[in-house]
Coordinates of C-alpha atoms and ligand atoms in Angstrom, one line a residue:
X1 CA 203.8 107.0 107.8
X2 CA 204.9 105.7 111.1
X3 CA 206.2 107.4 114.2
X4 CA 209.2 105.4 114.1
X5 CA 210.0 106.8 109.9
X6 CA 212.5 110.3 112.2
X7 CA 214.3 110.4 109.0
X8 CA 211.7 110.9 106.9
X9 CA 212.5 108.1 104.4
X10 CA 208.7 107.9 103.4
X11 CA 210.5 111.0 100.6
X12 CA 212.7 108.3 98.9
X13 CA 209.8 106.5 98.1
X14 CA 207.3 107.6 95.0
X15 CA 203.3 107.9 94.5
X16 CA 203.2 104.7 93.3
X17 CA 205.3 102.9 96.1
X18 CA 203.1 104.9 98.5
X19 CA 199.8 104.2 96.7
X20 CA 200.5 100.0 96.8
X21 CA 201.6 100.0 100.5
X22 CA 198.7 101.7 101.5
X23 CA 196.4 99.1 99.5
X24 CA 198.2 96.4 101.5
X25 CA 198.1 98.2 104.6
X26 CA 194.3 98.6 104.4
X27 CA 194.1 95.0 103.3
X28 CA 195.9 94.0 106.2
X29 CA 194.2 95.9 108.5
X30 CA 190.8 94.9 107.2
X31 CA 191.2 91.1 106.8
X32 CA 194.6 89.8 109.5
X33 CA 194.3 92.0 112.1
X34 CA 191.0 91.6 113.2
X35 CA 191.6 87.5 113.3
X36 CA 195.4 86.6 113.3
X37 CA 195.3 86.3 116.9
X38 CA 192.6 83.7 116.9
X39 CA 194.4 81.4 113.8
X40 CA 197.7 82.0 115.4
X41 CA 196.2 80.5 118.8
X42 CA 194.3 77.9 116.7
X43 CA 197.1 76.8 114.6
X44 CA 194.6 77.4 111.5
X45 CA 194.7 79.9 108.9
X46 CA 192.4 80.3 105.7
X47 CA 194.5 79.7 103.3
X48 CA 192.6 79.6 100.3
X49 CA 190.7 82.3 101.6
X50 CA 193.6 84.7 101.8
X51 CA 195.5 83.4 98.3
X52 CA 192.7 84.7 96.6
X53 CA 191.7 87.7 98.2
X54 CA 195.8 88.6 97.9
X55 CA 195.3 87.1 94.4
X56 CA 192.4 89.5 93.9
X57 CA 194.8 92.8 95.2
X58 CA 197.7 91.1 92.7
X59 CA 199.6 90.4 95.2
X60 CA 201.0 87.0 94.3
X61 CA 203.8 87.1 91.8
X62 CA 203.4 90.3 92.1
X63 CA 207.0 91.6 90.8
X64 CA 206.7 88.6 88.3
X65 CA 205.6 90.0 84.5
X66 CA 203.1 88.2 81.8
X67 CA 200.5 85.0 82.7
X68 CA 198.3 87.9 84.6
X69 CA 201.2 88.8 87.1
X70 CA 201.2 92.5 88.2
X71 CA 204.7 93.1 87.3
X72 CA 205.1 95.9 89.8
X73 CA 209.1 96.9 91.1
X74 CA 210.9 95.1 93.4
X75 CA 210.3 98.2 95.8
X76 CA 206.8 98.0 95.8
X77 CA 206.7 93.8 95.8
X78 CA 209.2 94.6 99.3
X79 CA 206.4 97.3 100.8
X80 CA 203.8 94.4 100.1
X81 CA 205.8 92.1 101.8
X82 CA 206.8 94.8 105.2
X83 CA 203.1 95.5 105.7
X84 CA 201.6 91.7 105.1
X85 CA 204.5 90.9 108.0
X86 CA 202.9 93.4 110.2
X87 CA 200.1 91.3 110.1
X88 CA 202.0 88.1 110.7
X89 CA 205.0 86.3 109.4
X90 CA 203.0 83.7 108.8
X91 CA 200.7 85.6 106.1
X92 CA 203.7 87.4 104.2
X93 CA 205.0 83.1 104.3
X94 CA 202.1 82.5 102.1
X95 CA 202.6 85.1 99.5
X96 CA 206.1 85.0 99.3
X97 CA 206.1 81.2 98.9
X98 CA 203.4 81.5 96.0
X99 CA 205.2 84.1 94.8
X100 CA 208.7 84.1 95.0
X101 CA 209.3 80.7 95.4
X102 CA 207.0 78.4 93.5
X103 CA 205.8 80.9 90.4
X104 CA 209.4 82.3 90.2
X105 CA 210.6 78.8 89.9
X106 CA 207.8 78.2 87.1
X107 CA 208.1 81.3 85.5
X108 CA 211.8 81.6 85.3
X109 CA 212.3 77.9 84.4
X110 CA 209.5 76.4 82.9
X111 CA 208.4 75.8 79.6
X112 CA 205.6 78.3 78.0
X113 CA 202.9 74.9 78.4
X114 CA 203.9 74.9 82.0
X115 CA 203.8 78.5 82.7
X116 CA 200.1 78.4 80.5
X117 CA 199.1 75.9 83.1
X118 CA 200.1 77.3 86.1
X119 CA 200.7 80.8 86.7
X120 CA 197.4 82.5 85.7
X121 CA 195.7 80.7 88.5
X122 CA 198.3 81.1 90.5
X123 CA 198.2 84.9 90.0
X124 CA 194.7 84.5 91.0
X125 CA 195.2 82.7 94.1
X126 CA 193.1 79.4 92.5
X127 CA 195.8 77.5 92.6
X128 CA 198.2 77.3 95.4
X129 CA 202.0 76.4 95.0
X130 CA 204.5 75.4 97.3
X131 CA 208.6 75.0 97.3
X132 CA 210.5 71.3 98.5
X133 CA 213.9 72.2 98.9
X134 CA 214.5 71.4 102.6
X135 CA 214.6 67.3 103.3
X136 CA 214.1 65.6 107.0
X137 CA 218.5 65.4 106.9
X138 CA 218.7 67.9 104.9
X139 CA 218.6 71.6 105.5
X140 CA 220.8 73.9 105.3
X141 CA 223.3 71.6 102.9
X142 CA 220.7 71.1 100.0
X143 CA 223.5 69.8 97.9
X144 CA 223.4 66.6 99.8
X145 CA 219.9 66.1 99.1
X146 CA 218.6 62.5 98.9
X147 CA 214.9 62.5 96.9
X148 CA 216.1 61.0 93.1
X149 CA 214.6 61.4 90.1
X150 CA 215.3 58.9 87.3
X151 CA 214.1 58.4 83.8
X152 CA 211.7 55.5 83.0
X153 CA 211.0 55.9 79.3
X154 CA 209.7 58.9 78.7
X155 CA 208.4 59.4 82.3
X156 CA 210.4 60.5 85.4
X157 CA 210.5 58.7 88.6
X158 CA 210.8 61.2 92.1
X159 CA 211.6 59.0 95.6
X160 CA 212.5 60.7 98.8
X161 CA 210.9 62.9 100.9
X162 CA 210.7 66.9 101.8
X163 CA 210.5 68.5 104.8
X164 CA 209.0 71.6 106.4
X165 CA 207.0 72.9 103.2
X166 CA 205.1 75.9 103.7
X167 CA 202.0 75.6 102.3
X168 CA 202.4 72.3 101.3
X169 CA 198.8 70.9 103.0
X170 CA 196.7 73.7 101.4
X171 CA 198.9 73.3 97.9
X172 CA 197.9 71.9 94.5
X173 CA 201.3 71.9 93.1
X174 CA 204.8 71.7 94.2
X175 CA 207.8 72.2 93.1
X176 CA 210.4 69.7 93.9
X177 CA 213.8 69.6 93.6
X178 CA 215.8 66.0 93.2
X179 CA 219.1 64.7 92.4
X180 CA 219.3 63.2 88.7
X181 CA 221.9 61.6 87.4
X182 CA 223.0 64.8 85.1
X183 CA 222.5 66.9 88.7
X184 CA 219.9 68.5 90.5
X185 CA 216.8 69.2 88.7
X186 CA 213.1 70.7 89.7
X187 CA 209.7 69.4 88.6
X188 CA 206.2 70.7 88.9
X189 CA 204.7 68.4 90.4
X190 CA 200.8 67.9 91.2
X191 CA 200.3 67.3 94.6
X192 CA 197.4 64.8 93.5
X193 CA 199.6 62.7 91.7
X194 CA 199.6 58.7 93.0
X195 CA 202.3 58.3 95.1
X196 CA 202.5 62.1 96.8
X197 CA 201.4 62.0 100.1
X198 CA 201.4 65.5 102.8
X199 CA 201.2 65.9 106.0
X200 CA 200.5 68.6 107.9
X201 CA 203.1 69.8 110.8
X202 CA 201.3 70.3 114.2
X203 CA 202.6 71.9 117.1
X204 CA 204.5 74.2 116.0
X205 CA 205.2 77.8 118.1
X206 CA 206.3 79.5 115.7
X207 CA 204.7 80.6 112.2
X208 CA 201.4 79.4 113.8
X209 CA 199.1 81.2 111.3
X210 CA 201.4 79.2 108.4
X211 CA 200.3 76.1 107.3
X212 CA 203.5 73.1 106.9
X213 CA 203.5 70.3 105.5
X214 CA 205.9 67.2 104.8
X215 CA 205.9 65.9 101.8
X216 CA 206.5 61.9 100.9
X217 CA 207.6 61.0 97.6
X218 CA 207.0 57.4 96.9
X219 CA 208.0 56.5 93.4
X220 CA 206.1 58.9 91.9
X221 CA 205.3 58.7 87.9
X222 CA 205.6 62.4 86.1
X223 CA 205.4 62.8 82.4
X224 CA 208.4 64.2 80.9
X225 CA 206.9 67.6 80.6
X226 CA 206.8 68.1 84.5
X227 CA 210.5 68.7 84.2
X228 CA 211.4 72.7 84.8
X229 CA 213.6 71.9 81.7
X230 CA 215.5 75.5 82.5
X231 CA 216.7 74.2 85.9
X232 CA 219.9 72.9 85.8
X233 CA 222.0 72.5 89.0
X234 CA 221.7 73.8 92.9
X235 CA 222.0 77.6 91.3
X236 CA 218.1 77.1 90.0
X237 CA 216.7 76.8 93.7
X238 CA 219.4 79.0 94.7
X239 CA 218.0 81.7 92.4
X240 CA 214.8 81.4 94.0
X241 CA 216.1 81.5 97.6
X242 CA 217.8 84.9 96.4
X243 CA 214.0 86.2 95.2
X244 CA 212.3 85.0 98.4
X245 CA 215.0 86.3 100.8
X246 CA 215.0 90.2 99.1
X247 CA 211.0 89.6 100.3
X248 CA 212.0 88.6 103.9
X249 CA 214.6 91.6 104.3
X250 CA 211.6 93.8 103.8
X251 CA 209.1 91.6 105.7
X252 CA 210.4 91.4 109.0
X253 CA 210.8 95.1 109.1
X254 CA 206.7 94.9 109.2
X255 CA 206.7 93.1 112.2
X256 CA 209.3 95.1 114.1
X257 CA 207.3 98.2 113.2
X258 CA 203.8 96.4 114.5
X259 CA 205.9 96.0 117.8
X260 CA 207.7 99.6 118.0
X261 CA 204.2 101.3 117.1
X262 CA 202.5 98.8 120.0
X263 CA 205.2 99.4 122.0
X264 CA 205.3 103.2 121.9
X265 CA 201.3 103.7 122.4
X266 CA 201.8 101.1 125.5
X267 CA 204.6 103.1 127.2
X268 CA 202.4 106.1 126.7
X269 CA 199.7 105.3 128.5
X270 CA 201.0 102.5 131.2
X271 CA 202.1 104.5 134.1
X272 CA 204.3 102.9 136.9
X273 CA 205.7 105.1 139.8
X274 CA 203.4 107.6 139.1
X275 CA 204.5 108.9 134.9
X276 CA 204.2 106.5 132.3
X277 CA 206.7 103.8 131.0
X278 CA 207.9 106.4 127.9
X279 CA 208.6 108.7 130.6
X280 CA 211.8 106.6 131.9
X281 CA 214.8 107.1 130.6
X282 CA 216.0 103.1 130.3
X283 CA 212.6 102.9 128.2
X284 CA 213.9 106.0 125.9
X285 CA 217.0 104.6 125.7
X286 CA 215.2 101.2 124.4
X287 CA 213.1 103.0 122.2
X288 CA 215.8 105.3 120.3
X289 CA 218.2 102.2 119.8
X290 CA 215.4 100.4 118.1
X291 CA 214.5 103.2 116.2
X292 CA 217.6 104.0 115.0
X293 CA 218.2 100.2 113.7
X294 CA 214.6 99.8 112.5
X295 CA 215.9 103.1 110.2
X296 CA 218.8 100.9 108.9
X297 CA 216.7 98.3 108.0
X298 CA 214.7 100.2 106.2
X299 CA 217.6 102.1 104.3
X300 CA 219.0 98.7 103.9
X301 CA 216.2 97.3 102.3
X302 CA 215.3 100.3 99.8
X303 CA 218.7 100.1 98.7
X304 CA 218.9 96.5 97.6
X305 CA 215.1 96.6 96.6
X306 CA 216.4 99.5 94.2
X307 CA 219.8 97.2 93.2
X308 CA 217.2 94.4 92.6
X309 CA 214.8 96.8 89.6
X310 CA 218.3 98.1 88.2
X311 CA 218.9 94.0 87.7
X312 CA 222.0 94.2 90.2
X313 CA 221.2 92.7 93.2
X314 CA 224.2 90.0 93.7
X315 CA 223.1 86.9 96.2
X316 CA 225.8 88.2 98.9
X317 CA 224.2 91.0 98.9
X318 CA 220.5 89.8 99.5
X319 CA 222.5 87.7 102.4
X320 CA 223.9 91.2 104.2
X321 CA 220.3 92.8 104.0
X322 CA 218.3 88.9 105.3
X323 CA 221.1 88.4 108.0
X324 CA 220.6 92.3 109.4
X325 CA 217.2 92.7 108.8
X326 CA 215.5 89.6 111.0
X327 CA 218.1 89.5 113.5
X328 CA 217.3 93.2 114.1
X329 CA 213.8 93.2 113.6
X330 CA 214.1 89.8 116.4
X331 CA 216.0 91.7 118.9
X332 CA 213.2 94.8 118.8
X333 CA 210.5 92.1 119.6
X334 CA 212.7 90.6 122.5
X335 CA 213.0 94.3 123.4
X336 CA 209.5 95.6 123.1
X337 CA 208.3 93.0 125.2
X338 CA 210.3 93.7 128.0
X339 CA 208.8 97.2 128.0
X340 CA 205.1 95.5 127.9
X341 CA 206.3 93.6 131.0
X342 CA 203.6 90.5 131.8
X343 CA 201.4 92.2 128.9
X344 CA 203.8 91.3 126.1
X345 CA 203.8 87.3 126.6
X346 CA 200.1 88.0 126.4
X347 CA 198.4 87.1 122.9
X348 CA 196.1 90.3 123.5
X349 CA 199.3 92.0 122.3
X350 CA 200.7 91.1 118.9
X351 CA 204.8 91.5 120.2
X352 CA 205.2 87.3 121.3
X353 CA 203.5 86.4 118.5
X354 CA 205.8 88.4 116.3
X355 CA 209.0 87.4 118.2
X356 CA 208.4 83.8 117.7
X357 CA 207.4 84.0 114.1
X358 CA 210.7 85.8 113.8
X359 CA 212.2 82.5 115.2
X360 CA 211.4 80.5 112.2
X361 CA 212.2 83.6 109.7
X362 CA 215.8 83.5 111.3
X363 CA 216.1 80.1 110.0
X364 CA 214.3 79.7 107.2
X365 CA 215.3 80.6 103.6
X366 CA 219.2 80.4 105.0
X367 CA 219.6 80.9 108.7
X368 CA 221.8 83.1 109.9
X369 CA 224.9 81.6 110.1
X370 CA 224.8 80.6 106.2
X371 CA 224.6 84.1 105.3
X372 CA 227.4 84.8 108.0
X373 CA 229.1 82.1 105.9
X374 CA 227.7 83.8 102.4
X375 CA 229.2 87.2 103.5
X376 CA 232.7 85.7 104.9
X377 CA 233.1 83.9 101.7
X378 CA 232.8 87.1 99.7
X379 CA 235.2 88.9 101.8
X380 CA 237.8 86.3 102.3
X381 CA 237.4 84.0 99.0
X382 CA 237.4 81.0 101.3
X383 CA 234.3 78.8 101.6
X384 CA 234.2 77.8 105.1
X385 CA 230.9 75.9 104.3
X386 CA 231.0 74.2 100.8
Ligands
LIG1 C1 208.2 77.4 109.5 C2 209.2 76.9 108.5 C3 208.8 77.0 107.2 C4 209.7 76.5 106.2 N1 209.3 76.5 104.9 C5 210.2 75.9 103.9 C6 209.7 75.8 102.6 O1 208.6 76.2 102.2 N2 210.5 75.1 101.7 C7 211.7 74.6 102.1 O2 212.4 73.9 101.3 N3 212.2 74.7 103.4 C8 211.4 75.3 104.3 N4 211.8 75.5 105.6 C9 213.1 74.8 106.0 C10 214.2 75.8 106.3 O3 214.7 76.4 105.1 C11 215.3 75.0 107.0 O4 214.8 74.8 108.3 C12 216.6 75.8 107.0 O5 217.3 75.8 105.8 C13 217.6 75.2 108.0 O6 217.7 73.8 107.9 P1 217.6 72.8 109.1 O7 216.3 73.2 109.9 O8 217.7 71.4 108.6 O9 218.8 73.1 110.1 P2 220.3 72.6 109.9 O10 220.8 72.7 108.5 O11 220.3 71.2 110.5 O12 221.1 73.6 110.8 C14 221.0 73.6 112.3 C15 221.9 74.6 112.8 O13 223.2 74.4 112.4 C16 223.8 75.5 111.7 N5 224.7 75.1 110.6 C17 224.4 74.3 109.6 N6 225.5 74.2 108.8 C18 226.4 75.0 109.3 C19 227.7 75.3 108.9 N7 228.3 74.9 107.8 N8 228.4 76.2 109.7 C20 227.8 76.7 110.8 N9 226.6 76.4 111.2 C21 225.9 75.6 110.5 C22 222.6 76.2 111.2 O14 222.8 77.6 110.9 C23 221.6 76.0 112.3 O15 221.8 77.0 113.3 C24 211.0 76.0 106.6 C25 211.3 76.0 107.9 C26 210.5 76.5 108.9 C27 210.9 76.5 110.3

């Protein structure tokens, strides 16, 4: 329960729902609080740490089924997600990446040898996996990407280069999507093999307790079976986007409730002018707006978390709730920090730290104008983008 839930929408949720978001809740509570500050301000988070602790709860590929995934609902996987993100963007990045993105790939389009290999110890949080879509001139047009793959006998050849790879630097296998001649294909791709080189991306200010890598590609030799041979075409990556992004409509909601709740227990107890902050009517009228849209959100996100376990959640769809849901949840961190004055730029407060993480999750996995563009196609028929 939170203070902000007025409509009570805790009821639409079962025993089971409630049971798993209080696991992560505690988990959260136990092992992110306590340090995210310091490996935000550090730039350096335990990643292998955390994967297997979260691997340990069965929180990675969690809503995935078989090859010791948890199989839970999409409901529950999108409470995980909204209570790791009120620990820090950053931390629900690593599980959704592992999860949605890299053993989605595998388990959706692999082949059973491939799966065998790697999602049991992904599950566990042994192995850590990681998603090159995104190249250095190639963002939010992945059609135009330029990393090849070509046959050489039996093997395959990848050149080219990706860019902005969560997890990348901690990661043991990646999966990589490149042009072939027949179209765009994915590979799992052992981030040992000779001619893979990462690097890590410093300096960021946003995402800070994240790690990101780039990834170089330098004619690297793969045996034909590190072909996803179910990936055919941009719609395989696509299909994974559309997974991650129902996890990020959820997610930011967790850090816009980390800044309402810090928010409303400041302007309790901060007094100016003689009655405390809450006591002011321009703060109440700041507190009810964001309220009342942190209540859509939430609404939002149950419903297509409930579309997505009766197996009809369409992609335009997963764009409305993505598009809402972190420019919302962005605009009650720019808020709350107003109403924490000096205090909220201050990392002894969690509200910055959210807002800029919320930079990155605006952009990431679509930004917002390409699911502006998603949603206007839908309701015109015209692609103004592609
Ligand atoms: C911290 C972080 C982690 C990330 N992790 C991953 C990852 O794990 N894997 C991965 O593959 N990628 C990852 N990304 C990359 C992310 O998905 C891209 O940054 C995103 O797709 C946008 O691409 P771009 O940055 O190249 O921006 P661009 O595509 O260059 O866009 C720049 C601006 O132009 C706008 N724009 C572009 N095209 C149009 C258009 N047709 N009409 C109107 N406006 C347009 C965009 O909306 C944006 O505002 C990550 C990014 C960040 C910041």
């Amino acid at each position: 329960m939170t203070p902000v839930d007025l409509l009570d929408l805790d009821s639409l949720l079962d025993d089971e729902e409630r049971q798993i978001r209080s696991v992560v809740r505690r988990l959260v509570d136990d092992r992110v609080r306590p340090h995210v500050a310091d490996w935000y301000e550090r730039g350096h988070v335990p990643a292998r740490e955390l994967a297997r602790e979260f691997g340990r709860l069965g929180l990675l590929g969690m809503h995935l089924t078989g090859y010791g995934c948890a199989g839970s609902t999409a409901v529950a996987y999108g409470l995980a997600c909204l209570e790791l993100e009120a620990g820090d963007s950053g931390v629900r990045s690593l599980v959704s990446v592992q999860g949605s993105l890299a053993m989605y790939a595998i388990w959706r389009y692999g082949s059973e040898e491939q799966k065998q290999r790697w999602l049991p110890a992904m599950a566990t949080g042994e192995a850590i996996g990681c998603f090159g879509l995104t190249e250095p001139d190639h963002g939010s047009d992945p059609a135009s990407m330029a990393t090849r793959a070509r046959r050489d006998g039996d093997d395959w050849l990848l050149h080219g280069g990706k860019m902005w790879i969560t997890n990348a630097p901690v990661a043991d296998v990646a999966v990589i999507w490149a042009r072939a001649e027949e179209g765009v294909r994915g590979f799992a791709v052992p981030l040992d093999s000779p001619g893979v080189s990462v690097r890590e991306i410093r300096r960021k200010m946003s995402l800070r307790a994240s790690v990101t890598g780039e990834i170089a590609l330098d004619d690297v030799r793969l045996p034909a079976d590190a072909l996803l041979p179910g990936a055919a075409g941009l719609k395989a990556p696509l299909s994974c986007l559309t997974e991650a992004r129902h996890g990020i409509v959820w997610g930011a909601l967790g850090a816009a409730r980390d800044c309402l709740e810090t928010t409303l227990a400041y302007a309790g107890t901060r007094t100016q002018f003689g009655r405390p902050l809450a006591g002011f009517q321009l703060t109440q009228a700041k507190l009810a707006d964001m309220a009342v849209e942190w209540q859509k959100g939430f609404l939002l996100a149950l419903h297509l978390g409930r579309l997505a376990d009766a197996g009809k959640l369409r992609p335009e769809q997963v764009s409305v709730g993505k598009l809402n849901n972190v420019r919302e949840a962005l605009a009650i961190a720019r808020q709350c920090r107003t109403i924490l004055g000096a205090n909220g730029v201050s990392g002894e407060y969690p509200i910055m730290r959210h807002a800029n993480n919320l930079e990155s999750v605006l952009t990431y996995e679509g930004t917002s104008e390409i699911h502006q563009l998603v949603i206007g196609q839908r309701l015109t028929g015209l692609s103004a983008f592609a």
